[in-house]
Structures are given as structure tokens and as C-alpha cells.
Short mmCIF file of C-alpha atoms and ligand atoms in Angstrom, two decimals:
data_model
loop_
_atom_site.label_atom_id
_atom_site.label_comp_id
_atom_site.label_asym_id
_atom_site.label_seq_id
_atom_site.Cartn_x
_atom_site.Cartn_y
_atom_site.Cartn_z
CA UNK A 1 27.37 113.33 -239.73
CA UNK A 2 29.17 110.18 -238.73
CA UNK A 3 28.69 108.81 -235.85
CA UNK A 4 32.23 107.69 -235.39
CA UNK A 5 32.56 111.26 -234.68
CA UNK A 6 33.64 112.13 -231.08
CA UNK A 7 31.91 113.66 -229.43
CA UNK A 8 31.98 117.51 -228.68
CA UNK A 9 32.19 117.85 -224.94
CA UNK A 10 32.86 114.93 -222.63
CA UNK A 11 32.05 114.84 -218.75
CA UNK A 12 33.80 112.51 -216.98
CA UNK A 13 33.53 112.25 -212.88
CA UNK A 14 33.09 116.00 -212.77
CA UNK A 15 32.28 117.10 -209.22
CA UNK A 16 32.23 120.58 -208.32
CA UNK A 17 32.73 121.92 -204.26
CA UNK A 18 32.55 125.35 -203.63
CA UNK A 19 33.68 126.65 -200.59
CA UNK A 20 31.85 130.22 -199.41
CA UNK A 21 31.71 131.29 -195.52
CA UNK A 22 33.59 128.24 -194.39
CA UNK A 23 31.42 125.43 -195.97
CA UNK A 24 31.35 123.40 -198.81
CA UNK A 25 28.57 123.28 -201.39
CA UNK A 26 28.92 120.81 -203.52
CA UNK A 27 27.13 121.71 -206.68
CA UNK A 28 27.92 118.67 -208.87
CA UNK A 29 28.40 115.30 -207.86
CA UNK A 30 30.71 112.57 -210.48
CA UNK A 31 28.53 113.79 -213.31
CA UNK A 32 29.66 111.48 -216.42
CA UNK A 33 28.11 111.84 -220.16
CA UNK A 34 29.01 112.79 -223.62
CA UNK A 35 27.61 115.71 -226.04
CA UNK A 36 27.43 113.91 -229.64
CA UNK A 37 28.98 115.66 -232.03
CA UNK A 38 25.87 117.96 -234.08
CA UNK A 39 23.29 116.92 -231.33
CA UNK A 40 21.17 118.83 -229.62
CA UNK A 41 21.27 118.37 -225.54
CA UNK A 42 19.14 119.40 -222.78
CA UNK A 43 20.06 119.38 -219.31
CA UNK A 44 16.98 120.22 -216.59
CA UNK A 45 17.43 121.12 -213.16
CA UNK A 46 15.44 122.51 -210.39
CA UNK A 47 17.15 126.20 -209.36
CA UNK A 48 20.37 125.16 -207.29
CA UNK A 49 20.74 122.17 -209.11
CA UNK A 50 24.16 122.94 -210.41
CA UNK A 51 23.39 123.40 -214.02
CA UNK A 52 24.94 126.55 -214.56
CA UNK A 53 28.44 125.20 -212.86
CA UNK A 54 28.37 122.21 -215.47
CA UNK A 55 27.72 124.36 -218.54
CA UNK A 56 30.23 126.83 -216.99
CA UNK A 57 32.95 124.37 -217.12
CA UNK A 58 32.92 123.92 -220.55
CA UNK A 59 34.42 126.90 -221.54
CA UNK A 60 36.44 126.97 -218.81
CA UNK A 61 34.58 129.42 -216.88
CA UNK A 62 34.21 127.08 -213.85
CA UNK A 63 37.19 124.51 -212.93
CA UNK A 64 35.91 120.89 -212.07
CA UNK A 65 37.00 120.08 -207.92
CA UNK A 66 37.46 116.81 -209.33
CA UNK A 67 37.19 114.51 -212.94
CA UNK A 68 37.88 116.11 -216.51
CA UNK A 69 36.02 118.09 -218.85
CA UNK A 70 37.05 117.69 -222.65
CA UNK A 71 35.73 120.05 -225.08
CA UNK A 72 36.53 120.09 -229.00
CA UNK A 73 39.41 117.46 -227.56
CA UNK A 74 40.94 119.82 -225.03
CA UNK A 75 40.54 119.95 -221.39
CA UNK A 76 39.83 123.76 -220.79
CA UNK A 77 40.56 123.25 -217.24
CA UNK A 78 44.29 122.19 -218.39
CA UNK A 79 45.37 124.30 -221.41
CA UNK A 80 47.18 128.12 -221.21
CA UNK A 81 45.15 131.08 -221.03
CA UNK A 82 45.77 131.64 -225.28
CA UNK A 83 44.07 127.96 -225.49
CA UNK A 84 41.45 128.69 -223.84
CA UNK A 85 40.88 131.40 -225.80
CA UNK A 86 41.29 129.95 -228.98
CA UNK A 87 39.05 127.36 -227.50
CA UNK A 88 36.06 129.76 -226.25
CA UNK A 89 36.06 131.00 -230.09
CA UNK A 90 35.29 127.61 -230.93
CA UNK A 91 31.89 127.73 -228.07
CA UNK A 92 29.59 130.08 -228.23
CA UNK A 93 27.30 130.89 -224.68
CA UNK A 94 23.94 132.39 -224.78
CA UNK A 95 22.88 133.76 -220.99
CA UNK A 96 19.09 134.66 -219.92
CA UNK A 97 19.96 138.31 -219.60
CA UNK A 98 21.44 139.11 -223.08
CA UNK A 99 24.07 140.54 -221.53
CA UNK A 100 24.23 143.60 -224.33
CA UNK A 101 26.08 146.36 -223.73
CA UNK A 102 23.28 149.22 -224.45
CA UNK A 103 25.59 151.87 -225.64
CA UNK A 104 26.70 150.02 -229.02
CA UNK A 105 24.54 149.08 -231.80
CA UNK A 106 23.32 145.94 -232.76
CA UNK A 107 26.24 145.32 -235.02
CA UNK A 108 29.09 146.76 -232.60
CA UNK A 109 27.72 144.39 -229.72
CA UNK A 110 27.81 141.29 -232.41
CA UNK A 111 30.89 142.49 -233.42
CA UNK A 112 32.76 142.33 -229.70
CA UNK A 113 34.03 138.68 -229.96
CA UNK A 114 35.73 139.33 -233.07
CA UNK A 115 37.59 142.43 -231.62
CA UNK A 116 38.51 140.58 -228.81
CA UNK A 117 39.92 138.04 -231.44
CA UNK A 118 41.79 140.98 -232.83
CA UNK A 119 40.29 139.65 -236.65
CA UNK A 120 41.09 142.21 -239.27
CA UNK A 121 38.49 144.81 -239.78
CA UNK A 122 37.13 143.80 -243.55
CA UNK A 123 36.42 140.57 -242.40
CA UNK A 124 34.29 141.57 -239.30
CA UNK A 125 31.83 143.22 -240.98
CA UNK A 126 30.88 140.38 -243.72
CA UNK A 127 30.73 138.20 -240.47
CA UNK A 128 29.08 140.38 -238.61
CA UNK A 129 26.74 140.46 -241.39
CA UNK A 130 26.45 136.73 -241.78
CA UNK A 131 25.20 136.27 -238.21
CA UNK A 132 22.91 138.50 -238.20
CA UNK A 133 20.92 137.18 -241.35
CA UNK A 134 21.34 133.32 -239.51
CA UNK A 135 19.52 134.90 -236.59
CA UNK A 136 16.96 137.43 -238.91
CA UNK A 137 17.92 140.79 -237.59
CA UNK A 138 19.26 142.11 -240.77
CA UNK A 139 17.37 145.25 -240.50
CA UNK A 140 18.30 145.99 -237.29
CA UNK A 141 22.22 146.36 -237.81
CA UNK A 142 22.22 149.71 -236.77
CA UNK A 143 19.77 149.61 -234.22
CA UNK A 144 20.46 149.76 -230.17
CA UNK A 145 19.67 147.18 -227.83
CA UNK A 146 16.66 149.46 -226.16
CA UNK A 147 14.99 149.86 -229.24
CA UNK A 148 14.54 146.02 -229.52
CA UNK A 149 12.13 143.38 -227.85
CA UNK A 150 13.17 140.81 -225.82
CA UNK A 151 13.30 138.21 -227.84
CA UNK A 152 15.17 140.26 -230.17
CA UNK A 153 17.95 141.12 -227.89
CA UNK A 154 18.27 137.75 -227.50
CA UNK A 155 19.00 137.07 -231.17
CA UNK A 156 21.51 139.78 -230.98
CA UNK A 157 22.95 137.21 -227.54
CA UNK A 158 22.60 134.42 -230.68
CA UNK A 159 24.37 136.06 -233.34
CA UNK A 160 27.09 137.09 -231.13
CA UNK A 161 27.76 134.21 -230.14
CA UNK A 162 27.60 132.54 -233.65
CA UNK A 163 30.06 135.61 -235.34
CA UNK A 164 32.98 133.53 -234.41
CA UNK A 165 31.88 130.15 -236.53
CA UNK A 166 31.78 128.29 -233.31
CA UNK A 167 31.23 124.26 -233.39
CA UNK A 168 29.40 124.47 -229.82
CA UNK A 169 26.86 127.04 -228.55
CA UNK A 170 26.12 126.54 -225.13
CA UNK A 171 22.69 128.41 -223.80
CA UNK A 172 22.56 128.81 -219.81
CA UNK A 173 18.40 129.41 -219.49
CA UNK A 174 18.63 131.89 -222.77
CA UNK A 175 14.59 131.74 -222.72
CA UNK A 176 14.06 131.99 -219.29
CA UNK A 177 13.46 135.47 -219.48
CA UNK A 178 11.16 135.58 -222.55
CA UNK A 179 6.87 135.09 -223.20
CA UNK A 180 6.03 131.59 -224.30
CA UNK A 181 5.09 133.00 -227.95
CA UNK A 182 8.85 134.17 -228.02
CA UNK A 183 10.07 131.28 -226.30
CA UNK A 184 9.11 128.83 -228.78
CA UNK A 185 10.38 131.36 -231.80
CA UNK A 186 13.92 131.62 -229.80
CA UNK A 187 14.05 127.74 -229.73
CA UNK A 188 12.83 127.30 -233.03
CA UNK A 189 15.30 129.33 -234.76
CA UNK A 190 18.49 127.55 -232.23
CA UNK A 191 16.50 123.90 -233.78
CA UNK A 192 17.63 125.47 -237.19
CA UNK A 193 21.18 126.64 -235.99
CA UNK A 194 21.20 122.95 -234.86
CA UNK A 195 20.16 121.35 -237.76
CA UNK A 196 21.12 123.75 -240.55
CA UNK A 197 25.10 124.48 -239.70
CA UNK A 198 25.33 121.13 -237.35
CA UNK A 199 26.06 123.16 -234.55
CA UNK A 200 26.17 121.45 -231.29
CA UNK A 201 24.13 122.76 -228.62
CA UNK A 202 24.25 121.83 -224.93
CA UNK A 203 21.02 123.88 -223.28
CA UNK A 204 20.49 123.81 -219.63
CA UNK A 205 16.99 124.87 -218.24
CA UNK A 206 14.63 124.63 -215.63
CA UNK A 207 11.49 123.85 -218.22
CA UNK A 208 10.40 120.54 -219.41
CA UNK A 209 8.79 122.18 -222.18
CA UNK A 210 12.17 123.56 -223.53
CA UNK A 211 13.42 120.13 -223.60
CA UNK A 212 10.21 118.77 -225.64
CA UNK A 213 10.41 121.47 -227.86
CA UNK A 214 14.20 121.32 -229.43
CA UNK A 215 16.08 118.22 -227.37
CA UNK A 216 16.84 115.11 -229.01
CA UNK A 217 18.68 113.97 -225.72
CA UNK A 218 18.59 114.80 -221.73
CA UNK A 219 19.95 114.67 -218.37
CA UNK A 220 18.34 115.61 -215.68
CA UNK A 221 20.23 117.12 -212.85
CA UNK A 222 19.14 116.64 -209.32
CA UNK A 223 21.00 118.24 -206.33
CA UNK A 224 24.24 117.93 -208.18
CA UNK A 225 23.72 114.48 -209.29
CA UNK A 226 22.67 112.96 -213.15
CA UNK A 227 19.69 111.18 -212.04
CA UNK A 228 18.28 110.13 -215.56
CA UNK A 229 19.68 110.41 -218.94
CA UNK A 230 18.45 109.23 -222.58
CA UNK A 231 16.89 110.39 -225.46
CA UNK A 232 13.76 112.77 -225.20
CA UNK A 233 11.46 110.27 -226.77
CA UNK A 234 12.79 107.37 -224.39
CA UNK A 235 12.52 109.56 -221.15
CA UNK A 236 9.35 111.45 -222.00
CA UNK A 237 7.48 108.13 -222.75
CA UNK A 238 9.42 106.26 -219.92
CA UNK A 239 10.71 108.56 -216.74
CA UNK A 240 12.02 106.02 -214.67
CA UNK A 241 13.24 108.72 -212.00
CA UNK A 242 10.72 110.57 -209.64
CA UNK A 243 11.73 113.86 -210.30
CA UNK A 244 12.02 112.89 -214.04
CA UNK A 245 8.70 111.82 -213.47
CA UNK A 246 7.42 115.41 -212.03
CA UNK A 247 9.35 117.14 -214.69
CA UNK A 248 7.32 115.07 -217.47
CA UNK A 249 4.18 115.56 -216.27
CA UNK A 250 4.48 119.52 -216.84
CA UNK A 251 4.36 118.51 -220.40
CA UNK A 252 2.95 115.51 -220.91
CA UNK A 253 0.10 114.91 -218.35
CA UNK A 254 0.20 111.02 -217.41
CA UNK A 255 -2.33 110.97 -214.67
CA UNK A 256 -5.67 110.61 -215.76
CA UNK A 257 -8.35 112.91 -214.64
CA UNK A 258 -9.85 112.03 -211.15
CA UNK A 259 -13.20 111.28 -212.10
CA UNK A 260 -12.67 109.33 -214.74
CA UNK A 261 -9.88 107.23 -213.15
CA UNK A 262 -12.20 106.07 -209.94
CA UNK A 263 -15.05 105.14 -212.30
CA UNK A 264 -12.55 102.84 -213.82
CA UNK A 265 -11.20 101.39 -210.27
CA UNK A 266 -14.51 101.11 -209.70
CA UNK A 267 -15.34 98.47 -212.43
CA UNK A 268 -18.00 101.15 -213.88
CA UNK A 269 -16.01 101.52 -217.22
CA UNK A 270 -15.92 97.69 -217.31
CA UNK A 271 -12.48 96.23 -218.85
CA UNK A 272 -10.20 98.97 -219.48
CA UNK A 273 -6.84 99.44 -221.50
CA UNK A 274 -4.54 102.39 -221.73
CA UNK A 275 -2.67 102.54 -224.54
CA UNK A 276 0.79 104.29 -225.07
CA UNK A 277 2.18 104.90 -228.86
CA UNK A 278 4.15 107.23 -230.36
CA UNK A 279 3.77 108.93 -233.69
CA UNK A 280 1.42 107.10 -235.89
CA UNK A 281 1.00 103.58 -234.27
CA UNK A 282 -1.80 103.74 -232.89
CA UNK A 283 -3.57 104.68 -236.37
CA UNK A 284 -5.01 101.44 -236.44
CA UNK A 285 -5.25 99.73 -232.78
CA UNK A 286 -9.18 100.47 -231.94
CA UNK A 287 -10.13 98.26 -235.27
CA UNK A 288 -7.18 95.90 -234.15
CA UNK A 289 -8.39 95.64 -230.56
CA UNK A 290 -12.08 95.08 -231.14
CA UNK A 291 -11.49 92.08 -233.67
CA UNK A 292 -8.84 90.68 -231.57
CA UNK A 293 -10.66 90.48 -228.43
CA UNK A 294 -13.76 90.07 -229.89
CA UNK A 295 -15.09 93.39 -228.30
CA UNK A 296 -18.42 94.62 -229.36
CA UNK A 297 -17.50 97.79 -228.87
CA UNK A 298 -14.44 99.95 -228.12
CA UNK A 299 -15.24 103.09 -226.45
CA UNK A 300 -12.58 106.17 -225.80
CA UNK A 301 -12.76 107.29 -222.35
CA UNK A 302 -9.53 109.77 -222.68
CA UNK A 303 -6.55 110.63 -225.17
CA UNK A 304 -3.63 113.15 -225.35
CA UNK A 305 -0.78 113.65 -227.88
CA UNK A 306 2.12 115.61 -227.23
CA UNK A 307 4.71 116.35 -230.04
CA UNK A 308 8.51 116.46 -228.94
CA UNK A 309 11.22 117.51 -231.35
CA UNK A 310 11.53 114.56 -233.39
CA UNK A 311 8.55 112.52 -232.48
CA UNK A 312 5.14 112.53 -231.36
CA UNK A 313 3.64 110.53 -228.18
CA UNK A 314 -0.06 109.64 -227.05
CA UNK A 315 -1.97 107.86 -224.66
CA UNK A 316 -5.50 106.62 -225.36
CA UNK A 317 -7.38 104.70 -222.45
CA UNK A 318 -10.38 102.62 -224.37
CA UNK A 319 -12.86 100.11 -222.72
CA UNK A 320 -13.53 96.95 -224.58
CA UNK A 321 -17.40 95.80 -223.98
CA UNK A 322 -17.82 92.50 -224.19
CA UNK A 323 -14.05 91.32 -224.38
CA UNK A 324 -12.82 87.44 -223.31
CA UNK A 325 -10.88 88.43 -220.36
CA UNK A 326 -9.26 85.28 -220.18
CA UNK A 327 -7.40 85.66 -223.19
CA UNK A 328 -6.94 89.62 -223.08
CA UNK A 329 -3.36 89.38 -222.28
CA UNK A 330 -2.33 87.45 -224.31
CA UNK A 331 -4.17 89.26 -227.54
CA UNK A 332 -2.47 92.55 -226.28
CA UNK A 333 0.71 90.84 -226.36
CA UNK A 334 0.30 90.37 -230.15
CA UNK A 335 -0.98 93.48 -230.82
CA UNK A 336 2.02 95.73 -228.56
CA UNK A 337 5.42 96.58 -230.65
CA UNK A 338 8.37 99.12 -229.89
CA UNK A 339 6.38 101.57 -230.12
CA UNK A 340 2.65 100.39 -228.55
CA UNK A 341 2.36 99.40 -225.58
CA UNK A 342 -0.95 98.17 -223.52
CA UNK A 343 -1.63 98.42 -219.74
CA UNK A 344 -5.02 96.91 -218.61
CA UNK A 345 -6.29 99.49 -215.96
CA UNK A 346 -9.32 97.01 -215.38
CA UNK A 347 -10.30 93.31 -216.12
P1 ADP B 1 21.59 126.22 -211.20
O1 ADP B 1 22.20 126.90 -212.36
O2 ADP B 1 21.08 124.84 -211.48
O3 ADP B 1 20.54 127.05 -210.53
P2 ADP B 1 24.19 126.63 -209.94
O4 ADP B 1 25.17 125.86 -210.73
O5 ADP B 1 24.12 128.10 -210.17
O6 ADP B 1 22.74 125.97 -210.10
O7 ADP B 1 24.46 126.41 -208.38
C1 ADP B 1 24.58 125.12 -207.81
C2 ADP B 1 24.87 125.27 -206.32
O8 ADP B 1 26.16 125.84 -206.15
C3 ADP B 1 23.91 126.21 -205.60
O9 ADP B 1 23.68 125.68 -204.33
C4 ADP B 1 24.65 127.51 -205.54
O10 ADP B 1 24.27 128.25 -204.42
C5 ADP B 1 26.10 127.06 -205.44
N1 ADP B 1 27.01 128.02 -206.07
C6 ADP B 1 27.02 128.37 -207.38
N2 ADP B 1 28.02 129.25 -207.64
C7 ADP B 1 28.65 129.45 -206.46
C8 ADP B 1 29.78 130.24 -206.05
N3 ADP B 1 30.45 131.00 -206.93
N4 ADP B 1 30.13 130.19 -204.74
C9 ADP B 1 29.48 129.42 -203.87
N5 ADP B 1 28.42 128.66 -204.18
C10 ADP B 1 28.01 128.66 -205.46
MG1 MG B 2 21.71 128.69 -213.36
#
């Protein structure tokens, strides 16, 4: 997986206006960023914040007002109508409602972009076959859509969209719909898609937690505009955008209780640190802190973790009894690194 790679869709300027009952909406705003080749990207919105017109224009469903989409290297916007279709074989689209047509079976509904391909008949069935063990609905071949749960349905949604080898799969809120239980099973298995066939996925949602769960990168849409963008770990431990900020704190809860943050303003807790780290590096930092300050005690007041895809992240707040404020900076300067970071709360 080289990075030299290009990557698999590119935005560039892409504004969107739509024009209904004589005035213009305009649903995306110069919206510029790549899609790495074999990565797995999250873009969260609030409803109306144009996420479904960016994914949409991808596969050519929506056409950009202005700037250029390029997908796979074409511009799906600017190619013939065979292109295009050639080119929607090549991205697969998950949608919250399944979108199943109830009278076929499992395997006839899976089967539907290959017909639509016109691919000889022997071969559709192996395929056919194929996507439904990547998704783990074997069984249920011959099954109908109303026979199934929800989150099955949508692994029928998943292997229909896979039976055409695609090198994108592109999910417009494809859990939206489901039970948190199922949610996390319909992520985990797109996490293997992702990581098992390097299939690119570009998922747009309104939940933070989707993003922490499979994302390695995001963009967060506001109103049309990208108003943040960076890798999950980065903007999870660092939202430098307010709504970024509100988005986070559905997952990861920065503020600290009530209570327990006056009693610190108040001086009661005496000096006070909070402590950010991700994964393990803060294994060590209550020893570290108490014989570098010369604390005679470090108490825990509060601590979280939160694991993301690919990384963990924590905050601990601890008060150091009987620290040398005068050198406390200083000594947490030492101690901090990439990934630990200090904040006195109180001297
Ligand atoms: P999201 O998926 O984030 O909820 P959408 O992309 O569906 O947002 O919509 C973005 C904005 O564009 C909304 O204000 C919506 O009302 C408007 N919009 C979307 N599709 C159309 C359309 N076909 N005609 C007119 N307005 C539209
Ligand atoms: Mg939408």
C-alpha cells in the first residue's frame, strides 16, 4: 500500500447550488480534500449539511455547480454515460434504507449489479457467492429480505455493493437506521472490508461515534463548508473547530464534571494537572510526576479513556500535594512528549 498511490477520489473547489422554488441552496461550499487510496474516511455533518450531495457526486449521481470531482482518475461529472457506468462498477454505495427490492431473494437482489453489467450467467453466481461469505450471509442465499433483521438487510446493501469487485464503497448513513449493538457489528465488518481487500471507503454520517469506531481520517462538514479535517486521533484529541468541538464531546467527554471542576477553581484540590495521552503513555506519569515535582502525594481526582479505530486516548486530572510550584512548569515540560501533554488547572 504505497503511499505514492493517488489517491481514490479527489475534491477540488466543489460547490454545489441547487435551485428549487426560485432560490438557491447552496449545499456545498469550495470543499477541497483527497480520499487516500485503501483509507478509511469519515465525513460528519449535522442533517442539511450537504453530506449526501458530496458523496453523491462521486459516482456521478450529483454534478458539482462548480470545481471537479476525480474518482479512480476520471471526472464522473465529464465522461459518457458508458463511463460512468463502467466507473460506478468500480464504487460501490451503501444507503440507510437498504434499498432491497423485497420480491427477490437474497441472492437475486446481490445479484442486480451484475445483470445490469450484463456479466455472463456462470460467473454471477460464484460472485454472488463470494460476497455473500465477505459479508457472512451464506446461509441466507435463498432467503427474502422480510425474513431478515436489519442489520442483515444491510449486509445484503454490503454485498451488493461489493459483487462487482469495486475499489471504492461509499456508505451515505448505512447505520443510521440500525440499534447500537448492530451498529458497531455493521462497522466492524466494513473495518474488515477496509482492511482485508484494501477497499476504500468514504462514510458520511451524522454520529461522532461512527467516526471513532472505523475512521482513520475526517472532515467535518458544516453548512456546506469543510470546517476541520485530519486524522481521527489528531481531531479527537485536538478539535480546534467549535462544532468539531460539540461533535467530540458526544464521544469523548472533555468537560469535567461540575462539582469536581469548582472544587478545583476553588483552590480546594490544591495544585492540579490534567493530563492528556494517548494509548499507553501515561503508564508511567503518576510515579514520574511525584518524583519530579517532589509531590508527596499524587491523588486522581478523574480519568476517562476512549478507544478510536487505531488508537486509544485518556485524560487523567491528578493533584500533586506538596509540589514546588515554582518549578512545576518547567518539570512538566520535561515530562510532556507527542503524545502527553500537561495543563495545570490550578497552582
Ligand atoms: P445531508 O445529507 O448532510 O443531510 P444534503 O446533501 O441532503 O445534506 O442537503 C444539503 C442541502 O441541500 C439541504 O439544505 C437540502 O435541503 C438541499 N438539497 C439537497 N438535495 C436537494 C435537491 N435535490 N433540491 C434542492 N435542494 C436540495
Ligand atoms: Mg444525507
Amino acid at each position: 500500500m504505497s503511499e505514492l498511490e493517488d489517491p481514490v477520489v479527489r475534491f477540488e473547489h466543489v460547490s454545489k447550488t441547487y435551485h428549487a422554488d426560485g432560490q438557491d441552496q447552496h449545499a456545498l461550499h469550495d470543499v477541497s480534500f483527497d480520499v487516500p487510496a485503501h483509507s478509511f474516511f469519515g465525513v460528519i455533518g449535522s442533517s442539511g449539511a450537504g453530506k449526501s450531495t458530496l458523496i453523491r457526486t462521486v459516482n456521478g449521481l450529483e454534478r458539482p455547480t462548480s470545481g471537479t470531482v476525480t474518482a479512480l482518475g476520471k471526472n464522473p461529472a465529464a465522461i459518457t454515460k458508458t463511463e460512468l457506468s463502467s466507473l460506478r462498477r468500480e464504487i460501490g454505495m451503501i444507503f440507510q434504507h437498504y434499498n432491497l427490492l423485497q420480491s427477490k431473494t437474497v441472492a437475486e437482489n446481490v445479484a442486480i449489479p451484475l445483470l445490469l453489467a450484463h456479466t455472463a450467467k456462470d460467473a454471477i453466481g460464484q460472485r454472488v457467492q463470494e460476497s455473500l461469505r465477505m459479508v457472512g450471509l451464506s446461509e441466507h442465499a435463498q432467503s427474502y429480505p422480510s425474513q431478515l433483521s436489519g442489520g442483515q438487510c444491510q449486509r445484503v446493501g454490503i454485498a451488493r455493493a461489493l459483487v462487482t469487485n469495486p475499489a471504492i464503497l461509499l456508505s451515505d448513513e448505512a447505520t443510521s437506521a440500525l440499534d447500537p449493538v448492530t451498529t458497531r457489528q455493521i462497522l466492524d465488518l466494513l473495518n474488515d472490508i477496509n482492511s482485508q481487500y484494501g477497499i476504500s471507503v468514504l462514510l458520511i454520517t451524522h454520529q461522532m461515534s461512527v467516526i471513532a469506531r472505523s475512521c482513520q481520517q475526517v472532515a467535518v462538514l458544516d453548512h456546506g463548508d469543510v470546517v476541520e479535517r485530519g486524522a481521527v486521533s489528531q481531531v479527537f484529541s485536538h478539535p480546534s473547530n467549535p462544532l468539531t468541538r460539540q461533535f467530540v464531546e458526544t464521544v469523548v467527554p472533555r468537560q469535567l464534571p461540575e462539582a469536581l471542576a469548582a472544587r478545583i477553581a476553588q483552590g480546594e484540590e490544591g495544585t492540579t494537572v490534567l493530563i492528556r495521552y494517548r494509548d499507553d503513555a501515561a503508564k508511567h506519569v503518576l510515579a514520574a510526576l511525584q518524583s519530579s515535582t517532589g509531590a508527596h502525594e499524587v491523588a486522581l481526582l478523574h480519568a476517562n479513556e476512549n478507544a478510536l479505530r487505531d488508537v486509544s486516548i485518556g485524560q487523567l486530572v491528578v493533584s500533586l500535594q506538596g509540589a514546588d510550584g515554582a518549578t512545576l512548569g518547567t518539570k512538566l515540560g520535561e515530562l510532556a512528549a507527542d503524545d502527553l501533554e500537561f495543563e495545570v488547572l490550578h497552582e
